[in-house]
Each structure stands twice: as structure tokens, then as C-alpha cells.
Tab-separated table of C-alpha atoms in Angstrom:
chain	number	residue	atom	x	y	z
A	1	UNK	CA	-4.041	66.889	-19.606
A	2	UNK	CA	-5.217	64.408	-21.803
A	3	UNK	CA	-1.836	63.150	-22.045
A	4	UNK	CA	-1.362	62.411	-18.669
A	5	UNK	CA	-4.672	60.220	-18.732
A	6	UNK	CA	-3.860	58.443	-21.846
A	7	UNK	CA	-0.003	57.776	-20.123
A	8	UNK	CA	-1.561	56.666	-16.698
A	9	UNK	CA	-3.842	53.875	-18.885
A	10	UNK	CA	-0.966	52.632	-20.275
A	11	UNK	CA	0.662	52.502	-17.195
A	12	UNK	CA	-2.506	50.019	-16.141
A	13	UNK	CA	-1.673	47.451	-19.043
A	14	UNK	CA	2.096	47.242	-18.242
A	15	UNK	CA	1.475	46.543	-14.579
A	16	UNK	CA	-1.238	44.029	-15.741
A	17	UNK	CA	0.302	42.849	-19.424
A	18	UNK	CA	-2.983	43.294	-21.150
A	19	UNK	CA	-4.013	45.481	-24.039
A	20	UNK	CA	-7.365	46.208	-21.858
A	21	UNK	CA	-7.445	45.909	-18.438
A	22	UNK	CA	-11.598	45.049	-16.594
A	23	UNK	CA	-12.173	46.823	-13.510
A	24	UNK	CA	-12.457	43.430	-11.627
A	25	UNK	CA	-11.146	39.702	-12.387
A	26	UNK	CA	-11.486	36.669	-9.786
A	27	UNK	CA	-8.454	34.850	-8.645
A	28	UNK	CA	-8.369	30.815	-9.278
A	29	UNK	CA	-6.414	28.154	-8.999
A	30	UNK	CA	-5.597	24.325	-8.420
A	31	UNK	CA	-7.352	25.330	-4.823
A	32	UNK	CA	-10.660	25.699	-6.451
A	33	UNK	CA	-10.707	23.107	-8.550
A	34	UNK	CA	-9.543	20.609	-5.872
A	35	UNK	CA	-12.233	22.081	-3.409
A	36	UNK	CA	-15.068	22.385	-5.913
A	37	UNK	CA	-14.175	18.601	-7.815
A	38	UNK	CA	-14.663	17.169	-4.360
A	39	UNK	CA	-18.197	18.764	-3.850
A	40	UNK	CA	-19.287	17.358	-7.413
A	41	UNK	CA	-17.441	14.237	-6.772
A	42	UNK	CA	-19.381	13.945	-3.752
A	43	UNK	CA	-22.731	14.362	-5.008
A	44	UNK	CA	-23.923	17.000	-2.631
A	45	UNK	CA	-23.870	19.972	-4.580
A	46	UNK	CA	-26.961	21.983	-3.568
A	47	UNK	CA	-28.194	23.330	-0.227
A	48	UNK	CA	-26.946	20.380	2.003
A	49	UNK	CA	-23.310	19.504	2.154
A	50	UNK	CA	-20.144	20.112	4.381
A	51	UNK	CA	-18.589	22.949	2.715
A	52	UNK	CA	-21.648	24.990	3.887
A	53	UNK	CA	-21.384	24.227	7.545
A	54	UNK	CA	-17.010	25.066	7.370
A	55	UNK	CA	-17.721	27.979	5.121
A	56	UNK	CA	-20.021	29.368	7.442
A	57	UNK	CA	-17.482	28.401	10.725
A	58	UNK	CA	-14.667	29.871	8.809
A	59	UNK	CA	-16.216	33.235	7.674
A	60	UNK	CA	-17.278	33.874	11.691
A	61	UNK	CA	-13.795	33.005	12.349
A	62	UNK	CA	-12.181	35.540	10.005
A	63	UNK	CA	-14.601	38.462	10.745
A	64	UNK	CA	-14.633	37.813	14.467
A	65	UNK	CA	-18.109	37.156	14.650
A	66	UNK	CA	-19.926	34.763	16.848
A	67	UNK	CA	-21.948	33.300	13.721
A	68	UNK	CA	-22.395	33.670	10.177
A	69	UNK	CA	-24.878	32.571	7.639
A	70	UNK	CA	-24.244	31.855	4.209
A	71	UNK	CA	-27.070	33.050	1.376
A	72	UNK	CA	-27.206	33.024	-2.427
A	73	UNK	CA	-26.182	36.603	-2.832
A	74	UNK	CA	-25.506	39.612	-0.857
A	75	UNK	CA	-28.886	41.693	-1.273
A	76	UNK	CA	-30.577	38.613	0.204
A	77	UNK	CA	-27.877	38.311	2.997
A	78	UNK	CA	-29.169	42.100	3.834
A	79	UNK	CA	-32.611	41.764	3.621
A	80	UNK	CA	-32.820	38.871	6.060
A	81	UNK	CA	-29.969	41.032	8.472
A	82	UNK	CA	-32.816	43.909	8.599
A	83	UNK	CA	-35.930	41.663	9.248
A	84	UNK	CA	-33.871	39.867	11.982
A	85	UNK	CA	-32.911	43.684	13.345
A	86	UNK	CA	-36.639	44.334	13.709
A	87	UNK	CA	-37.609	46.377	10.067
A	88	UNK	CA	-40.758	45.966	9.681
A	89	UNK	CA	-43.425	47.462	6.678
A	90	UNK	CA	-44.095	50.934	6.854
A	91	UNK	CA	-41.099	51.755	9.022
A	92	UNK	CA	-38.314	53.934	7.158
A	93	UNK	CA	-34.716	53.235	7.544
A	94	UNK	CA	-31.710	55.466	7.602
A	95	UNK	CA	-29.154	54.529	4.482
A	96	UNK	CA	-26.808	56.765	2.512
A	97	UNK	CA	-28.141	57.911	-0.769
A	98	UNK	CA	-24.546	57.047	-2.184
A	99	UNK	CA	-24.619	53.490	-2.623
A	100	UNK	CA	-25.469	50.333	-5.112
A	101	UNK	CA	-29.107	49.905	-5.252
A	102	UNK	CA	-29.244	46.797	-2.933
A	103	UNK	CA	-29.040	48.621	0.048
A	104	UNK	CA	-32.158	49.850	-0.771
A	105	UNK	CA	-34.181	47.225	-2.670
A	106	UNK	CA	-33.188	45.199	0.595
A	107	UNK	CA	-35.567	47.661	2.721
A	108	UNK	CA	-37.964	47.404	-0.152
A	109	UNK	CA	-38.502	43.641	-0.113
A	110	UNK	CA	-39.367	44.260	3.765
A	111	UNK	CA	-41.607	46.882	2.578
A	112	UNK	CA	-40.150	49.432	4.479
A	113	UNK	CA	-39.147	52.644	3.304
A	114	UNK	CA	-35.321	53.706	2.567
A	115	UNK	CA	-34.551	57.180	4.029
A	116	UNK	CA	-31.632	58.674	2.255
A	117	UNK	CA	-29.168	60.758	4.131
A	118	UNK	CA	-25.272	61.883	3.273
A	119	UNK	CA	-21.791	60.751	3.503
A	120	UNK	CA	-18.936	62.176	4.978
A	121	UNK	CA	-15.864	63.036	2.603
A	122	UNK	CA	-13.750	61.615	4.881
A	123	UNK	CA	-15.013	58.001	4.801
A	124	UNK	CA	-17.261	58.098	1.439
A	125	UNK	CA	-19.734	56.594	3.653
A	126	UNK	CA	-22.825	57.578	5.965
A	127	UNK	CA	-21.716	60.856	7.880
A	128	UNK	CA	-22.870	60.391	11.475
A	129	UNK	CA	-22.422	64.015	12.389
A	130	UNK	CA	-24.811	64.914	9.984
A	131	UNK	CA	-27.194	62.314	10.663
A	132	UNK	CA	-26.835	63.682	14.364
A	133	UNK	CA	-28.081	67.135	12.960
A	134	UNK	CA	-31.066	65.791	10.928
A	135	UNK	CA	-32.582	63.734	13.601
A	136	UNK	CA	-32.910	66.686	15.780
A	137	UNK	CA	-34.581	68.598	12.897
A	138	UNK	CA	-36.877	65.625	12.004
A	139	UNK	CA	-37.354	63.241	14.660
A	140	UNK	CA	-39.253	62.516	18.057
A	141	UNK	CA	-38.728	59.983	20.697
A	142	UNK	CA	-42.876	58.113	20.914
A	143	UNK	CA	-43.450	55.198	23.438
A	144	UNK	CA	-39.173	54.452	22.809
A	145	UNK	CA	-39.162	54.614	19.330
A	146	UNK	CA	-37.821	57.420	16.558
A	147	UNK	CA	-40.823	58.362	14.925
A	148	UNK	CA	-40.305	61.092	11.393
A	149	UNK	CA	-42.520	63.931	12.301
A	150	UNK	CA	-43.392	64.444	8.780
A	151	UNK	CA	-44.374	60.766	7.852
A	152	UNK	CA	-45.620	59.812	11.316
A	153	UNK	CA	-43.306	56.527	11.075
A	154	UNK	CA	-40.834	54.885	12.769
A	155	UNK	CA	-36.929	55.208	12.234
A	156	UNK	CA	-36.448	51.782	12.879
A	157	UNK	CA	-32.693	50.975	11.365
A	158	UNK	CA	-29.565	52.555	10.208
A	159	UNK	CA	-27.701	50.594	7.508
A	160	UNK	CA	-24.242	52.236	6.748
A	161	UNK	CA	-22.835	50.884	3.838
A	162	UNK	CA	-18.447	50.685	3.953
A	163	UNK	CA	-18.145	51.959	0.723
A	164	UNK	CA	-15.370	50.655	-1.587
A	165	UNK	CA	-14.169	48.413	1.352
A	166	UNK	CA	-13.540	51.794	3.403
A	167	UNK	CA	-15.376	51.679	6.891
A	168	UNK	CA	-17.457	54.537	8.234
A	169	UNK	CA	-16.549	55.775	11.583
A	170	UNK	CA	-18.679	53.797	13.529
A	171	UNK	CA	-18.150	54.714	17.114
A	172	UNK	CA	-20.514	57.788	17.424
A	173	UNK	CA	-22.975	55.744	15.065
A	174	UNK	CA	-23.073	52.831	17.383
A	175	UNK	CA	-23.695	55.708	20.404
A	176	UNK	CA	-26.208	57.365	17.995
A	177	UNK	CA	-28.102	54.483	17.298
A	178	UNK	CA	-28.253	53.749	21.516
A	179	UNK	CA	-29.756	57.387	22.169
A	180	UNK	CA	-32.167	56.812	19.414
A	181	UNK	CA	-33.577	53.020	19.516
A	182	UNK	CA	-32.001	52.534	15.863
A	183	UNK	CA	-30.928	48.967	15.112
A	184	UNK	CA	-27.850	49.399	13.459
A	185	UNK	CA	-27.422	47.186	9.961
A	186	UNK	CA	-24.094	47.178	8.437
A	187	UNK	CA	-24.184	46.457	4.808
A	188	UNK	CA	-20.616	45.231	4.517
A	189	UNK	CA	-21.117	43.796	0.926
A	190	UNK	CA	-17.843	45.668	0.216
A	191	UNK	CA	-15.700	45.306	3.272
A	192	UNK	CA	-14.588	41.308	4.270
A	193	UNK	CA	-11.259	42.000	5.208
A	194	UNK	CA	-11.809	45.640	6.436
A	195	UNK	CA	-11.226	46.776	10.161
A	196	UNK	CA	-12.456	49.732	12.193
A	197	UNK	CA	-10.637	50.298	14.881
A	198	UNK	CA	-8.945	47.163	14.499
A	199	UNK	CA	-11.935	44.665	14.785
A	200	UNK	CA	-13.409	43.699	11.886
A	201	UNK	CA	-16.634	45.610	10.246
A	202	UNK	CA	-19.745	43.458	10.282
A	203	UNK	CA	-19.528	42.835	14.010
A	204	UNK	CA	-20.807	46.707	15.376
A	205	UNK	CA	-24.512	45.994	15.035
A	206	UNK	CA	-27.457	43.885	15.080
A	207	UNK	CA	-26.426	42.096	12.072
A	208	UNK	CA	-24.562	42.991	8.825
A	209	UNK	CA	-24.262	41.366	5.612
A	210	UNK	CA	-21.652	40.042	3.427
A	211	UNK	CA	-21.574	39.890	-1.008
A	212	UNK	CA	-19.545	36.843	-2.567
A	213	UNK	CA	-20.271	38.571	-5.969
A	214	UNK	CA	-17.404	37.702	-8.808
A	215	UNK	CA	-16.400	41.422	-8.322
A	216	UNK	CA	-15.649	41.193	-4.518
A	217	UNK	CA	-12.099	40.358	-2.255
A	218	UNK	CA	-13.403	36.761	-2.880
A	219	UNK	CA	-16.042	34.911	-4.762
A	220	UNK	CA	-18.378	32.361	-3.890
A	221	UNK	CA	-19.349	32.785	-7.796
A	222	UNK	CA	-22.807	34.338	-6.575
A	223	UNK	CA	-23.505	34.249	-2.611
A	224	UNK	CA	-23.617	36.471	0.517
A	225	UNK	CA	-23.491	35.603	3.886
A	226	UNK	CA	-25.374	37.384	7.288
A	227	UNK	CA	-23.212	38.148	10.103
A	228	UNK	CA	-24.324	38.357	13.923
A	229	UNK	CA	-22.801	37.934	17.717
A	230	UNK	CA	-26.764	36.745	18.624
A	231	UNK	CA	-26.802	33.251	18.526
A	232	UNK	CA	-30.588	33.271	18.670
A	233	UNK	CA	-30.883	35.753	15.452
A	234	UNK	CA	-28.733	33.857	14.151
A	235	UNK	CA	-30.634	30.509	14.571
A	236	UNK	CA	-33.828	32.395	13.421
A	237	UNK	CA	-31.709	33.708	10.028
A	238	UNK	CA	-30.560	29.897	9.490
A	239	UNK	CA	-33.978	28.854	9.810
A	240	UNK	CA	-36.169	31.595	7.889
A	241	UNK	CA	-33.532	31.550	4.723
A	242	UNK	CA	-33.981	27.408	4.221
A	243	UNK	CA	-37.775	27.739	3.818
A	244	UNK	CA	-38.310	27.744	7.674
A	245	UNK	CA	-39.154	23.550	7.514
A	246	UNK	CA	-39.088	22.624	10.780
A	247	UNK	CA	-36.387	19.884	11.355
A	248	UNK	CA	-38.341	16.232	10.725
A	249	UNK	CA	-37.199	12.829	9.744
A	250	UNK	CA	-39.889	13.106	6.443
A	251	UNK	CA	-42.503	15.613	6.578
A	252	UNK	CA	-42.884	18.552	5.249
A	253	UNK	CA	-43.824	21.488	7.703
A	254	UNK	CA	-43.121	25.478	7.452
A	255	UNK	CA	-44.049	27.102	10.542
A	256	UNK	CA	-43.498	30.755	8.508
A	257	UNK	CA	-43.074	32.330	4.828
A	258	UNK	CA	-39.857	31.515	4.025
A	259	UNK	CA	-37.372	32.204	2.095
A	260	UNK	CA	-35.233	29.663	-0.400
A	261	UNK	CA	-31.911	31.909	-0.016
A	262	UNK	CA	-29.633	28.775	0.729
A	263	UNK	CA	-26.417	28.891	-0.712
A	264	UNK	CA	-25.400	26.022	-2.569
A	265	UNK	CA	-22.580	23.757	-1.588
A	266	UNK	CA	-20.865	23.962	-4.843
A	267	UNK	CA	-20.686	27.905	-4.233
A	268	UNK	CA	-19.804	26.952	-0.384
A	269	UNK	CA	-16.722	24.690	-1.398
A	270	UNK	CA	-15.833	28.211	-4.037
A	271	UNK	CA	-16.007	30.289	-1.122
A	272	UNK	CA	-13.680	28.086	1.225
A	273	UNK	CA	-11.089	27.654	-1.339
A	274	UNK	CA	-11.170	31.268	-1.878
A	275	UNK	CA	-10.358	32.149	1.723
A	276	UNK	CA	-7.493	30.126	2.645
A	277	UNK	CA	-6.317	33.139	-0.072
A	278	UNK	CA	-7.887	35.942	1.666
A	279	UNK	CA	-4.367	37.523	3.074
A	280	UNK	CA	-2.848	37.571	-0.121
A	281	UNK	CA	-5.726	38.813	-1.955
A	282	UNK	CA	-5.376	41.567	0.918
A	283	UNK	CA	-2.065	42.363	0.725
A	284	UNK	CA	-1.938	42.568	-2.860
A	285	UNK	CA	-5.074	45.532	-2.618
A	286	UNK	CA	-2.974	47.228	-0.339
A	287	UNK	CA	0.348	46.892	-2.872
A	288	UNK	CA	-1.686	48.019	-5.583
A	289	UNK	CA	-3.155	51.122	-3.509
A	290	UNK	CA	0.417	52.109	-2.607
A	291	UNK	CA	0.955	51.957	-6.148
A	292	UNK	CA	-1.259	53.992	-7.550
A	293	UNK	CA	-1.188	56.173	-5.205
A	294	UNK	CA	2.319	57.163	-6.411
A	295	UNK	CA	0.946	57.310	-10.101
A	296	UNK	CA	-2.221	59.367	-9.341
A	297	UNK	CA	0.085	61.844	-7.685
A	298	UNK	CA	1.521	62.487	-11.277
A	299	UNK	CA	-1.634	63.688	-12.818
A	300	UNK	CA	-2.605	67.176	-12.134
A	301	UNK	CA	-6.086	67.486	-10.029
A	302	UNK	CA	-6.203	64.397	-8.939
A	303	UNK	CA	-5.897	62.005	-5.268
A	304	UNK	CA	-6.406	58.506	-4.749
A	305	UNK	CA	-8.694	58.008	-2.140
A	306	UNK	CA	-6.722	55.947	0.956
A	307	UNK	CA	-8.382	54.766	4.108
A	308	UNK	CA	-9.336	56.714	6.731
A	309	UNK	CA	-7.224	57.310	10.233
A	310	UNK	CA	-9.380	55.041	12.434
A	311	UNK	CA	-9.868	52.096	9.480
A	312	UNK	CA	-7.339	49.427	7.786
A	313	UNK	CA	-9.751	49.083	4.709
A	314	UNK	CA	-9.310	46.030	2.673
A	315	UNK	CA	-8.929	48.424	-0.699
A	316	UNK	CA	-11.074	46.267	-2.540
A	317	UNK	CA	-11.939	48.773	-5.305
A	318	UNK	CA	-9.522	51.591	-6.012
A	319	UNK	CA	-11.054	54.989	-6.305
A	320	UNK	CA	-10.002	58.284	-7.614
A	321	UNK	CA	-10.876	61.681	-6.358
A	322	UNK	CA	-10.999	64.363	-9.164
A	323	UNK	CA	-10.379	68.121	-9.015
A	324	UNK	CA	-14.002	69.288	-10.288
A	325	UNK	CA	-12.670	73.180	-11.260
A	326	UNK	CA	-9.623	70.429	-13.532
A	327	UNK	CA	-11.138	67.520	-14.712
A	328	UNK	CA	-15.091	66.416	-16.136
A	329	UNK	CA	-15.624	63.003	-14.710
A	330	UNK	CA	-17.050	61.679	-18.107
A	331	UNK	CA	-14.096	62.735	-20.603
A	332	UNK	CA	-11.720	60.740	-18.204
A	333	UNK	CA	-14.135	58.042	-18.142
A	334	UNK	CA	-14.023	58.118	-22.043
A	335	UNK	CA	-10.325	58.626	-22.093
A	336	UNK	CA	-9.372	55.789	-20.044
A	337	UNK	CA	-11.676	53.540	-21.301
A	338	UNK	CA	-10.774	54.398	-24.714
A	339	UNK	CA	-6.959	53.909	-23.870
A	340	UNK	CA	-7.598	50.523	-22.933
A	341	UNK	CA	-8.193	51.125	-18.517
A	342	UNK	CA	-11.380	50.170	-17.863
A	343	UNK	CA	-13.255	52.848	-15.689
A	344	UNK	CA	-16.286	54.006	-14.044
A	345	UNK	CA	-18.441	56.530	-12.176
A	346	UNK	CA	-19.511	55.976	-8.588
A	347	UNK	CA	-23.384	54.975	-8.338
A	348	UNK	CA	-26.205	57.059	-9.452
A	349	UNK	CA	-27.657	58.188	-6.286
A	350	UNK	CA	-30.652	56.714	-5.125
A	351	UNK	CA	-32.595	59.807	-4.690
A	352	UNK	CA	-32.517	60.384	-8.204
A	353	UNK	CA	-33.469	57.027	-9.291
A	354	UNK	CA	-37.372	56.672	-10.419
A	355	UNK	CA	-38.356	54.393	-8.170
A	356	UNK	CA	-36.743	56.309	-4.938
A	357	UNK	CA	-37.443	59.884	-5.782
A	358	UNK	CA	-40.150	59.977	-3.466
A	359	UNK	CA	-38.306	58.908	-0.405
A	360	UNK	CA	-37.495	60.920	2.532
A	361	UNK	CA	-34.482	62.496	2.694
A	362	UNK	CA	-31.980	64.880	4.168
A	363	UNK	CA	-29.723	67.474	2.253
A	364	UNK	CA	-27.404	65.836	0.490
A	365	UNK	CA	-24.611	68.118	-0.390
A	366	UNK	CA	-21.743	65.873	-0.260
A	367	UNK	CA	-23.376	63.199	-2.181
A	368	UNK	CA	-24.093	65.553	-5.262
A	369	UNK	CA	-20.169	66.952	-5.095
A	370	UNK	CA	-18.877	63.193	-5.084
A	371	UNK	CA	-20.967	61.870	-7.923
A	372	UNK	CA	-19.400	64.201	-10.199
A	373	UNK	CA	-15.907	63.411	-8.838
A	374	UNK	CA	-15.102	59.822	-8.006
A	375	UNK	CA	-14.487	57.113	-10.591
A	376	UNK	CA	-13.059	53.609	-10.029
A	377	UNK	CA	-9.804	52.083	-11.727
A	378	UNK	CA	-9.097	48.625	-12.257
A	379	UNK	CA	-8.381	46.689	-9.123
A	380	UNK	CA	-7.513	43.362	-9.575
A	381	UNK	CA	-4.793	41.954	-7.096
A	382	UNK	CA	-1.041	42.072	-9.260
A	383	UNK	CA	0.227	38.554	-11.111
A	384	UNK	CA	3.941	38.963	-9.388
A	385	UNK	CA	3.203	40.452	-6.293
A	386	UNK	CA	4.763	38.302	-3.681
A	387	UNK	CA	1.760	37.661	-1.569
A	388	UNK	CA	-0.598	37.209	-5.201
A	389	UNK	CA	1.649	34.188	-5.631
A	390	UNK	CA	1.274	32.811	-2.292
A	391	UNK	CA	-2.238	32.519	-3.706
């Protein structure tokens, strides 16, 4: 078996010529440097400057969105989507316990509380039939809201993170979050370029959020960006993440607490470049998916995770299942990496994680199974691949 793990890593650096292969690289080019030499060249390099304004046009464009609003990173971007949603302190909101860390710190800057519940195997992402299940067990309708009848608080927000670029299956979330008064947050950090359904994710709820990270389809270098169709939360976003100054020729006036989470235009000209590339970054994923898929299949105990029926995911990191009663996550982790493949476990789930363990939360049998069974592979689109060198 160990064969077979030490033969797949070496199948990594052939398709990617290196004698170690990271788990993510970003994609540059003449594009970038024209873009972001223009930006310097024209002296407006901070929070003011017209690569902000067409970023932010173009993004709502490609996600189908009525507006977008671009941030310095993507935990900001979600923290700004669930205080614009309604989260307020003291109320708990619904998130899978299977995800990075920013879903929840997001909830935490609001002081609200993060209320961990599980994820389907289907989508790797919040199960809605499950979350169905535990309201009923732990939740009452008072004066139109979904109060926890062990904490006394409100259930004000669901945030359902895509996980791995895969979307959840959002249609009986959307219809469970209209029974229940739940503002539904989608923390799409992982999914530009991801469709449910055939519209875009981002564009199902109150307001979702976006992460530019160096890992991600496309980089902004660091930045995030908060999606909406309500032009008024929208304005309010715009407004409360440049420091909420009210508009004057000279003075100075804040009519709130603010927040400085303005994305630079130097990161904004990064981000534009990068996504007159985002359908070849795409459908070199998708090549790369097909590929492996066929290579995974070699190795005993093992599947590569593909997108569910309903979704057209934008593969953005590749993901193997393992065969618990064949393989022990961490000796292929050591293997691989060893051989040269970089590699990794999924997150540590926030239940277990000091600062969470005293969070509400449902059972969370799927969660435990897939923490001891998924771990990511390199994923960085193919040098060669005919739509990489549209790029």
C-alpha cells in the first residue's frame, strides 16, 4: 500500500515538473504586472482608486449579483455580511463545525455565539436535513424569532460554508431558513466560480462573502469581497467598512464605529487582472479533477471527492476520501509529504478547539467520520493545459 502512495506522489511531480509540489501556487503574468504598474504609476494605490470601483462592478457581474463589496480579506468580508443580515451580540448562529476558523471568529467579532451543527457526506458541507431535525428538538418560534430553548437566545443566522469550492444543497436551506426567520449567510470564501443549480453561490441569501487569499481560484494578494442583491445593504456595507465618514468636501465626520476594511487599490488592480483569467483557472480545476480522479481510482481504499448532482463546483481544492477500515489519514499524510506531494488534513473541528468547546451544538457524527478521512492534494491549475495557457 505504501507503494501505491509513494507512486501516486510521483505521479504529482511529473504532471507538475517539480521535485516537491505545494498544495497551492498563484497564477501571474504580464496581466498583473501591466494592471498593477498602472495603479503604482498612477499614484493611487490605497483605498481610493479606479480598480476598486471595476473590481467591485466586475465581481457582481461574474457571480450574478446585484452588488459586491470589496474588503481586505475574507473573514472581514463575512463579518460585515452577518452584521448587515441582522447578527447581533448574544444571538447564536447556525455554522458547520467542519470548517476554517473564520467562519466562526466572524460571529465572534459580532459577539454572537457560533452554534455548530453537521455536514452532509454528500456535499462536505452543512446538512440541511439534519439541521431540519435539530431545530425541532431545540428550538421555539417567540414573538417571530428562533429562540434555543436551552440558552434562551435567538437563532438569528445560518452561514453554510461551500466547502472546498463544493456547494451545499441550498434549496431546502433557503425554505428552512423562511419557516424559521434565519437570515441565511453564505460563507463562499471557497466557491467564486461555483454554481448551484446553475446560478452562482453567493447570491441565495442575505449576503455572502468572498476570500481573495493567495490560496484561492484567484488572488487579490490578501482581500475578500461581500456579496448582496440589496442595494441598500449593500450601500450600508460600503459605508460601515470605509470608517462610516459621511461623504464631505473636508471634514471629518463618522456617524457610527466603523470599520477600516477597505481594500486597497493595488490589491483591486491584482484582483481585476486575475479575473479576466477566471475561465481558465476554472477549466484547468476541472482538467485536473478529471485527472486525478483516474489516478485515485488506482489506489486501493480510496475516491476523489467530485461535485455533487445539483452543483458545477469550481474544484478549487482537490480532496481525497479515504477508506478508514484501509488507510490512517496521518501515515498518508507523512507518506506523501515525504515523497515530495504536499498534503493535508481537513480542519480541526471547531468544537474541539479551546476557545469553541463551550458552544452549542448538535451531534456531529459525520463531522468526526470525515476528519479522520479527507486530506487535500495539490491543486494548482496544470502549466500545458490548453485553457492554463490562455491565461
Amino acid at each position: 500500500m505504501n507503494e501505491q502512495w509513494v507512486s501516486f506522489a510521483n505521479e504529482i511531480k511529473k504532471m507538475y515538473g517539480k521535485y516537491f509540489v505545494p498544495l497551492h501556487e498563484p497564477t501571474f503574468n504580464d496581466t498583473e504586472i501591466e494592471y498593477v504598474t498602472d495603479c503604482v504609476k498612477s499614484g493611487w494605490v490605497s483605498s481610493v482608486g479606479k480598480y476598486v470601483d471595476r473590481f467591485e462592478r466586475e465581481l457582481a457581474e461574474f457571480t450574478g449579483v446585484k452588488r459586491a463589496v470589496a474588503v481586505v480579506n475574507g473573514t472581514a468580508a463575512l463579518q460585515i455580511a452577518m452584521k448587515i443580515a441582522g447578527v447581533k451580540p448574544n444571538d447564536e448562529v447556525f455554522m458547520p463545525a467542519l470548517t476554517f476558523i473564520a467562519t466562526a471568529n466572524a460571529a465572534s467579532y459580532l459577539q454572537a455565539i457560533p452554534h455548530f451543527v453537521d455536514v452532509s457526506e454528500e456535499t462536505l458541507g452543512l446538512d440541511p436535513m439534519k439541521l431540519e431535525e435539530y431545530i425541532k428538538e431545540i428550538g421555539v418560534m417567540k414573538n417571530g424569532n428562533l429562540v434555543n430553548k436551552k440558552t434562551d437566545r435567538i437563532i438569528r443566522a445560518v452561514v453554510p460554508m461551500h466547502t472546498f469550492g463544493h456547494p451545499v444543497d441550498l434549496d431546502p436551506l433557503v425554505e428552512l431558513c423562511l419557516r424559521y426567520n434565519l437570515a441565511l449567510v453564505e460563507d463562499a470564501a471557497e466557491s467564486l466560480g461555483s454554481y448551484y443549480k446553475g446560478k452562482h453561490t453567493g447570491g441565495f441569501g442575505v449576503a455572502a462573502a468572498l476570500s481573495f487569499n493567495g490560496n484561492k481560484i484567484m488572488t487579490t494578494g490578501g482581500g475578500g469581497a461581500i456579496l448582496t442583491n440589496d442595494e441598500r445593504l449593500a450601500d450600508y456595507a460600503k459605508h460601515i467598512t470605509t470608517t462610516a465618514k459621511v461623504p464631505h468636501q473636508w471634514e471629518y465626520v463618522h456617524d457610527e464605529i466603523g470599520y477600516n476594511y477597505r481594500m486597497p487599490n493595488l490589491n483591486a488592480a491584482l484582483g481585476c487582472a486575475q479575473l479576466t483569467k477566471i475561465e481558465g483557472f476554472l477549466a484547468s480545476k476541472r482538467a485536473l479533477a478529471i485527472r486525478y480522479e483516474k489516478l485515485v481510482e488506482q489506489i486501493d481504499g480510496t475516491r476523489l471527492f467530485m461535485e455533487p448532482t445539483f452543483a458545477t463546483s469550481n474544484y478549487w481544492l482537490q480532496t481525497v476520501i479515504l477508506d478508514s477500515e484501509v488507510h490512517r489519514r496521518d501515515d498518508v499524510l507523512a507518506l506523501l509529504n515525504d515523497a515530495g506531494a504536499m498534503a493535508r488534513p481537513i480542519w480541526t473541528p471547531l468544537n474541539e478547539l479551546s476557545e469553541y468547546k463551550i458552544c452549542p451544538k448538535d451531534e456531529l457524527t459525520v463531522t468526526e467520520k470525515l476528519k479522520e478521512t479527507i486530506i487535500n492534494i495539490p491543486s494548482n491549475p496544470l502549466k500545458g493545459h490548453a485553457f492554463y495557457d490562455k491565461t
